[in-house]
Tab-separated table of C-alpha atoms in Angstrom:
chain	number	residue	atom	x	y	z
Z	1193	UNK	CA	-23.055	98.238	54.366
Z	1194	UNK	CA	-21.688	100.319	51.876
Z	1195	UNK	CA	-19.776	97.918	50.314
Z	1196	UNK	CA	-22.666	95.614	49.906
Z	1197	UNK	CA	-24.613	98.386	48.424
Z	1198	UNK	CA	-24.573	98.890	44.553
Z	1199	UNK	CA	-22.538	102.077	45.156
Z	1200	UNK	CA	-18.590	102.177	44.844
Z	1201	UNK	CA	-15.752	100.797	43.474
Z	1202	UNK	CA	-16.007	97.734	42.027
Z	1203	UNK	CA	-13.522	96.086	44.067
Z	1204	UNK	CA	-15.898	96.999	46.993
Z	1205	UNK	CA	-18.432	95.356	45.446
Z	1206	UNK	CA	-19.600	92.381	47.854
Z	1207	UNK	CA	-19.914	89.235	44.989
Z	1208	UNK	CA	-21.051	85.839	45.697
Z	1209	UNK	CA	-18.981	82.712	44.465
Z	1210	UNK	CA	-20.520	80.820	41.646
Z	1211	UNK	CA	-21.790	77.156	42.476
Z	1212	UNK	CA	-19.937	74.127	40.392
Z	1213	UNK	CA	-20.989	70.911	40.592
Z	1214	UNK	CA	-18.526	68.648	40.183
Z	1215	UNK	CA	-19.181	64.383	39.645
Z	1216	UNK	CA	-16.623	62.860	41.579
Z	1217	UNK	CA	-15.204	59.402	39.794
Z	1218	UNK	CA	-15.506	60.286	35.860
Z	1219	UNK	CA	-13.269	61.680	33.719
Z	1220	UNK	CA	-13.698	63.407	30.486
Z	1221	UNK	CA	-12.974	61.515	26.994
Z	1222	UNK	CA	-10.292	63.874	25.769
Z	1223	UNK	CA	-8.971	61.459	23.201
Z	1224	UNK	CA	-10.496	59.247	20.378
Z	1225	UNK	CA	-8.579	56.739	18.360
Z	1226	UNK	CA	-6.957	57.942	15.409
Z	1227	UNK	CA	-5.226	55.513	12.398
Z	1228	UNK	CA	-1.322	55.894	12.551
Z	1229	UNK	CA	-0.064	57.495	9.257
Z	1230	UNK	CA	0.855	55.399	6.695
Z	1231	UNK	CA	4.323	56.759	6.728
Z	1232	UNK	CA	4.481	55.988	10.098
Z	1233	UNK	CA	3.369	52.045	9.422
Z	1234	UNK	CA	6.375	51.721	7.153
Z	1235	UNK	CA	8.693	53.019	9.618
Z	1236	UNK	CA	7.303	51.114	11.996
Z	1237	UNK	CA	7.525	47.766	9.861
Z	1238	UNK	CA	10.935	48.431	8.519
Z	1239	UNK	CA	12.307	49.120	11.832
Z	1240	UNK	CA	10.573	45.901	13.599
Z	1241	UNK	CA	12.760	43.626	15.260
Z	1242	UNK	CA	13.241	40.129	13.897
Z	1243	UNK	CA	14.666	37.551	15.654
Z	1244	UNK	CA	18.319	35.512	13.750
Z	1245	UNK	CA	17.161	31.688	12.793
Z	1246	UNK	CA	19.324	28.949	14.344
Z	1247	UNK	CA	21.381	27.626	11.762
Z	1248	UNK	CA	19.800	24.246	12.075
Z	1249	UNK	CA	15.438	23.671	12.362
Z	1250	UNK	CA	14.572	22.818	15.275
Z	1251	UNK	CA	12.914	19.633	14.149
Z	1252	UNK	CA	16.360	18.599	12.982
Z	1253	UNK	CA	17.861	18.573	16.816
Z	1254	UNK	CA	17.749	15.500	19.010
Z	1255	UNK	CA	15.451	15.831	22.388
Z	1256	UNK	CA	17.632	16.477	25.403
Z	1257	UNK	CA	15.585	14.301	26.804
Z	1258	UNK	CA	13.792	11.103	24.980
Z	1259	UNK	CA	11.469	9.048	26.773
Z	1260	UNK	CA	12.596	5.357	26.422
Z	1261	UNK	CA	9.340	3.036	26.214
Z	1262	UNK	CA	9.857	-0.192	28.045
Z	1263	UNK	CA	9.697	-2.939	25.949
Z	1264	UNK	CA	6.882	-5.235	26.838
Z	1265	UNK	CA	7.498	-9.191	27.011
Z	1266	UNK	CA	4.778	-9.925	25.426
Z	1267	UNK	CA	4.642	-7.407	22.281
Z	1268	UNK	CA	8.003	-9.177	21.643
Z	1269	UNK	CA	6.295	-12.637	21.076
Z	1270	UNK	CA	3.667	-11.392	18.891
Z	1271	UNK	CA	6.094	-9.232	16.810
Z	1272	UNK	CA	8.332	-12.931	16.619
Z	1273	UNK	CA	5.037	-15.034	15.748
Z	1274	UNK	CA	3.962	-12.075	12.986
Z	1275	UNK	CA	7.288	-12.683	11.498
Z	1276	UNK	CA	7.150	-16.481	11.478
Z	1277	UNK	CA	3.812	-16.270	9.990
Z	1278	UNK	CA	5.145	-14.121	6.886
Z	1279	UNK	CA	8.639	-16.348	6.551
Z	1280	UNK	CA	6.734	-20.032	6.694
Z	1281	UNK	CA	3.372	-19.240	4.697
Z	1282	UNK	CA	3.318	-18.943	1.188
Z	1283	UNK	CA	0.355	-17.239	0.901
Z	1284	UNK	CA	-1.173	-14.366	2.885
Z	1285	UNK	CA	-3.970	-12.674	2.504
Z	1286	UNK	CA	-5.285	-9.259	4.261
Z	1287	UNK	CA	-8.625	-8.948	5.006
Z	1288	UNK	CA	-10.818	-6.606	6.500
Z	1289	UNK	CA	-12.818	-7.855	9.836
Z	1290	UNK	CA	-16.316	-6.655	10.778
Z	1291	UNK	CA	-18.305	-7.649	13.882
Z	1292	UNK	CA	-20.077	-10.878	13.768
Z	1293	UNK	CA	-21.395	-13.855	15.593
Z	1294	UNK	CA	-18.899	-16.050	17.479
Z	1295	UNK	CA	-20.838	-19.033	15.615
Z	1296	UNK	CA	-20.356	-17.586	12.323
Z	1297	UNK	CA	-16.387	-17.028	12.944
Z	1298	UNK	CA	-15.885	-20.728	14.490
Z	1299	UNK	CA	-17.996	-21.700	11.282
Z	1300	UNK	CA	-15.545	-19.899	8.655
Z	1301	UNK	CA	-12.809	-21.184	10.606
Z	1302	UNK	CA	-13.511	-24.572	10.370
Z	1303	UNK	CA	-14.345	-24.365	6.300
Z	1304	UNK	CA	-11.041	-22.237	5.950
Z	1305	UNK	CA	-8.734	-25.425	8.074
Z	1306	UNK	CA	-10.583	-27.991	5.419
Z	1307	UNK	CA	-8.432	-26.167	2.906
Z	1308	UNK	CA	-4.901	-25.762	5.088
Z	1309	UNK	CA	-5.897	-22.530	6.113
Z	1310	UNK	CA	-5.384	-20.377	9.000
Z	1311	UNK	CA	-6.925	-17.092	10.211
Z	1312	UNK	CA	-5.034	-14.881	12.407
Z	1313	UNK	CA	-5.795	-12.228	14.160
Z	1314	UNK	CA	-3.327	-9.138	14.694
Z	1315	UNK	CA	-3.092	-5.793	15.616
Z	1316	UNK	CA	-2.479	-2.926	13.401
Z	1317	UNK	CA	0.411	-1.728	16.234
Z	1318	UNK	CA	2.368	-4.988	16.347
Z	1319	UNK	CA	2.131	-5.459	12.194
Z	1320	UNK	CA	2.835	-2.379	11.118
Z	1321	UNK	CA	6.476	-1.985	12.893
Z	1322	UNK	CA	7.594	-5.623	11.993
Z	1323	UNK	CA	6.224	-4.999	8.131
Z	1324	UNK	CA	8.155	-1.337	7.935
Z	1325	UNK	CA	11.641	-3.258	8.680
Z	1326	UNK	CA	10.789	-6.069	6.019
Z	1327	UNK	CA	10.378	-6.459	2.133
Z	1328	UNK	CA	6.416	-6.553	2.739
Z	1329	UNK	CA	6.710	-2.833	3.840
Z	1330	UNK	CA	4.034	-1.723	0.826
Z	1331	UNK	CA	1.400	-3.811	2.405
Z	1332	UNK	CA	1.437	-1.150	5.606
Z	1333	UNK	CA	-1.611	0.999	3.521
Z	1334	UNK	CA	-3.698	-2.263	4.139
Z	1335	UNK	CA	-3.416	-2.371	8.155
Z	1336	UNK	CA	-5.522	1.052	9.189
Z	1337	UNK	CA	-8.937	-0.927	10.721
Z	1338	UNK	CA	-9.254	-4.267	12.148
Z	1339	UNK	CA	-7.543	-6.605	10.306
Z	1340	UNK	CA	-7.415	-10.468	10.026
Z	1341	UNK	CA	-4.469	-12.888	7.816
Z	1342	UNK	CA	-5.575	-15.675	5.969
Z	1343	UNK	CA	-2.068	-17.741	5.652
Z	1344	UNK	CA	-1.561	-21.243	4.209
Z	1345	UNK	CA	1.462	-22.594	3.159
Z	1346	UNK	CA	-0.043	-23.952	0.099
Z	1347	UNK	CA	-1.772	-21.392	-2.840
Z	1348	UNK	CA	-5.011	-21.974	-1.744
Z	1349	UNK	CA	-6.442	-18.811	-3.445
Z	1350	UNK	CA	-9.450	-20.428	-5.052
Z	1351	UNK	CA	-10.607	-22.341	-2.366
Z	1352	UNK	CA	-9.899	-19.271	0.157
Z	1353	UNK	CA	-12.300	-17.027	-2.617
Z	1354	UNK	CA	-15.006	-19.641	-2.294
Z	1355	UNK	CA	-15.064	-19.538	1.525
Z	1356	UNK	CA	-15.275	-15.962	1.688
Z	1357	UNK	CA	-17.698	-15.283	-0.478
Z	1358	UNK	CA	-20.469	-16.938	1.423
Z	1359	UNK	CA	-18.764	-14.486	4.672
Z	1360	UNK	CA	-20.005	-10.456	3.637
Z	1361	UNK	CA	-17.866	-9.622	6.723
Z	1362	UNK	CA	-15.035	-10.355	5.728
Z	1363	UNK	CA	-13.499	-8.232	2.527
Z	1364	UNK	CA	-10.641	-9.288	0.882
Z	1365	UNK	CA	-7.880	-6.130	0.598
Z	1366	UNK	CA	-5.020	-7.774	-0.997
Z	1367	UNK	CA	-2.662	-10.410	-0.597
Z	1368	UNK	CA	0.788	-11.702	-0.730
Z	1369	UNK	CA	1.632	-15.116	-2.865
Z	1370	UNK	CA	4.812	-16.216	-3.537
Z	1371	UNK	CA	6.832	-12.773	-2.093
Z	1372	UNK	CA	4.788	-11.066	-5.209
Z	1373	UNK	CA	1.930	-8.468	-3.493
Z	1374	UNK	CA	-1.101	-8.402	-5.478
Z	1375	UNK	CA	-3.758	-6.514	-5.256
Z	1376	UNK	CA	-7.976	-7.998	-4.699
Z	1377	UNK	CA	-8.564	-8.171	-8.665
Z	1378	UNK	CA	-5.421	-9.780	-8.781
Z	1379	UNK	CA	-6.095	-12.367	-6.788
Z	1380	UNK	CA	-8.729	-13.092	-7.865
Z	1381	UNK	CA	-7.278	-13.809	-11.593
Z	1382	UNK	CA	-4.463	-15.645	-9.709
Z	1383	UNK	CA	-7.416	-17.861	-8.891
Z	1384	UNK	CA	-8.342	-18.634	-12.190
Z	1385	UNK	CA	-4.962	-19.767	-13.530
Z	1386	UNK	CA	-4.259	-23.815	-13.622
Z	1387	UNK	CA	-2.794	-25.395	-11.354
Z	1388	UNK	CA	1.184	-26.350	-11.670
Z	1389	UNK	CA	1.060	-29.578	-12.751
Z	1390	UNK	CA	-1.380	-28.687	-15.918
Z	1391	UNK	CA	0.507	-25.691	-16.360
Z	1392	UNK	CA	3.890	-28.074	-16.540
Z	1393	UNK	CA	2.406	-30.624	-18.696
Z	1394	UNK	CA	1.297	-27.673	-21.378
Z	1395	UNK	CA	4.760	-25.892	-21.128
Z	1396	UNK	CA	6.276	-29.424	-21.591
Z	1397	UNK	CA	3.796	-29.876	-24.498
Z	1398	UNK	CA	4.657	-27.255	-26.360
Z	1399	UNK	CA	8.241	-27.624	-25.647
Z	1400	UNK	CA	8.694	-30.522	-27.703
Z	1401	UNK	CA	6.273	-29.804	-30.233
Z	1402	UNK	CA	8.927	-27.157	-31.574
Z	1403	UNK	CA	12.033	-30.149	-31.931
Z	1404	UNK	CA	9.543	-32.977	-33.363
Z	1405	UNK	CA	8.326	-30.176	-35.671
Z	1406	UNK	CA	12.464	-28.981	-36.285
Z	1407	UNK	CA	12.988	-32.434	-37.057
Z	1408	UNK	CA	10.829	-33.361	-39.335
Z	1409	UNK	CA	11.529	-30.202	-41.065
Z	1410	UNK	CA	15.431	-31.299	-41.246
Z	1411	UNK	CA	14.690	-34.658	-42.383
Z	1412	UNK	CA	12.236	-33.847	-45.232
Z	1413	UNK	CA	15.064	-32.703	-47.644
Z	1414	UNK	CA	17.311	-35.779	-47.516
Z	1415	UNK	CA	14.209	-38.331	-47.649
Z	1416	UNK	CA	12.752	-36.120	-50.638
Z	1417	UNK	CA	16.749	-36.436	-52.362
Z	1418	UNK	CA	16.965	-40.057	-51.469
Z	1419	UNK	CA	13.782	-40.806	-53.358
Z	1420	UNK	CA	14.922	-39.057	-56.520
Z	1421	UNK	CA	18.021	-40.863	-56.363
Z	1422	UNK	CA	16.458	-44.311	-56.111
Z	1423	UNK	CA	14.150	-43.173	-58.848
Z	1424	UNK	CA	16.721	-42.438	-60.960
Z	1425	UNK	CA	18.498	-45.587	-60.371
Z	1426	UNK	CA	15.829	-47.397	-61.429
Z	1427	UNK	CA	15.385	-45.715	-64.993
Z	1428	UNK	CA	19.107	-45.922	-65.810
Z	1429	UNK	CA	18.373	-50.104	-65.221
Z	1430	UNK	CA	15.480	-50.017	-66.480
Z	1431	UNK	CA	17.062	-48.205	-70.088
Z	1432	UNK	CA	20.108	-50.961	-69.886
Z	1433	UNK	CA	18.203	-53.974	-70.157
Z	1434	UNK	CA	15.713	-52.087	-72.620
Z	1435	UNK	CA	12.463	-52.918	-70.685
Z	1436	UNK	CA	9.958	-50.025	-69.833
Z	1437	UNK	CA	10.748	-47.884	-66.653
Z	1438	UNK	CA	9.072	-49.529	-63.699
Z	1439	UNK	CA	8.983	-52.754	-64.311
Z	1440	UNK	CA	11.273	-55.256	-62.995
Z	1441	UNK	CA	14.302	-56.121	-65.309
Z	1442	UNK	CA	14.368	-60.588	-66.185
Z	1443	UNK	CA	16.759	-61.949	-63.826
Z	1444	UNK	CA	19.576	-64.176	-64.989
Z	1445	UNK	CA	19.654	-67.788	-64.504
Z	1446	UNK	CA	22.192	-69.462	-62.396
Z	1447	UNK	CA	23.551	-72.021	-65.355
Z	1448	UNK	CA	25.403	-69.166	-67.742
């Protein structure tokens, strides 16, 4: 009793132990971010680790392993009828297809074959590899959408300009006469030029016109000397037998 009593030393004091309350499963933030010292960033950047570069780039080295497509049968044959078509035809023309009616393509078709025509159609992945081995290789920029050739073995370009432009679904890109690529505008004054055989007769024409003209130039001076010498012929007779210059001089008779 006496030790619970307020009486005594204090170590005989009877004291009562204080009540905590502790939350069980959370933890005190003790630590907030704090930005590294700039010092410390350099170090940290200098000292980084950077891996060597292979000698060679990587897109320089061959696959280990290349996937070898089969070569189909049939993409053969087109790629052999694409090149026949550029070898045999001396004109070929690119054009841009859109959709339209069956009737409408059978139509052009027909109107085209009056004029030795052909239409072809390709596709962009069976032109484009045969044209990038070949001397047509700048005409790959005109293959990106569905495409259609126009080929004839003649130069049909006017008659092929007068088809199309009854056919808005069909747009002329560019075109290939004679191995020389030209470009729509181009054709298109292609298509105004004569044909061969005026153009031949005119370069003929003029031709000769320059020899005829050389010749008549060369001839002029010895005509022109000629007829001063016959003039003067006839003056020195003329002051022999005393009559006046041009007239005819008596003629002797046969009996003296």
């Amino acid at each position: 009793m006496a030790a619970l009593s307020g009486g005594g030393a204090p170590w005989r004091r009877g004291w009562l132990p204080a009540l905590h309350f502790v939350r069980r499963g959370s933890k005190a933030v003790t630590r907030h971010w704090k930005a590294m010292h700039f010092q410390r960033q350099k170090l940290m950047a200098v000292t980084e680790y950077l891996a060597p570069r292979p000698a060679v780039p990587p897109r320089c080295l061959t696959p280990r392993e290349q996937k070898v497509e089969e070569d189909n049968g049939y993409a053969r044959l087109l790629r052999r009828q694409v090149e026949e078509v550029f070898r045999d035809n001396r004109m070929i023309a690119i054009c841009q297809y859109n959709s339209m009616p069956g009737e409408d393509v059978v139509l052009m078709r027909h109107y085209l074959r009056k004029h030795n025509i052909e239409v072809k159609f390709v596709l962009n992945e069976i032109v484009r590899p045969v044209l990038s081995q070949s001397k047509y290789k700048n005409l790959l920029p005109l293959f990106v959408a569905r495409n259609i050739l126009l080929v004839s073995p003649e130069l049909k370009a006017k008659e092929m300009l007068r088809v199309l432009k009854g056919v808005p679904q069909i747009n002329l890109l560019g075109a290939c006469i004679d191995d020389t690529i030209l470009s729509r505008q181009g054709v298109e004054n292609f298509a105004k030029l004569p044909s061969l055989e005026v153009s031949q007769g005119q370069t003929v024409g003029a031709l000769a016109l320059l020899p005829s003209q050389t010749s008549s130039l060369l001839q002029r001076g010895p005509a022109h000397l000629t007829a001063l010498l016959d003039e003067h012929i006839r003056r020195l007779q003329a002051g022999e037998t005393g009559s006046p210059p041009g007239t005819t001089p008596p003629q002797s008779s046969g009996g003296h």
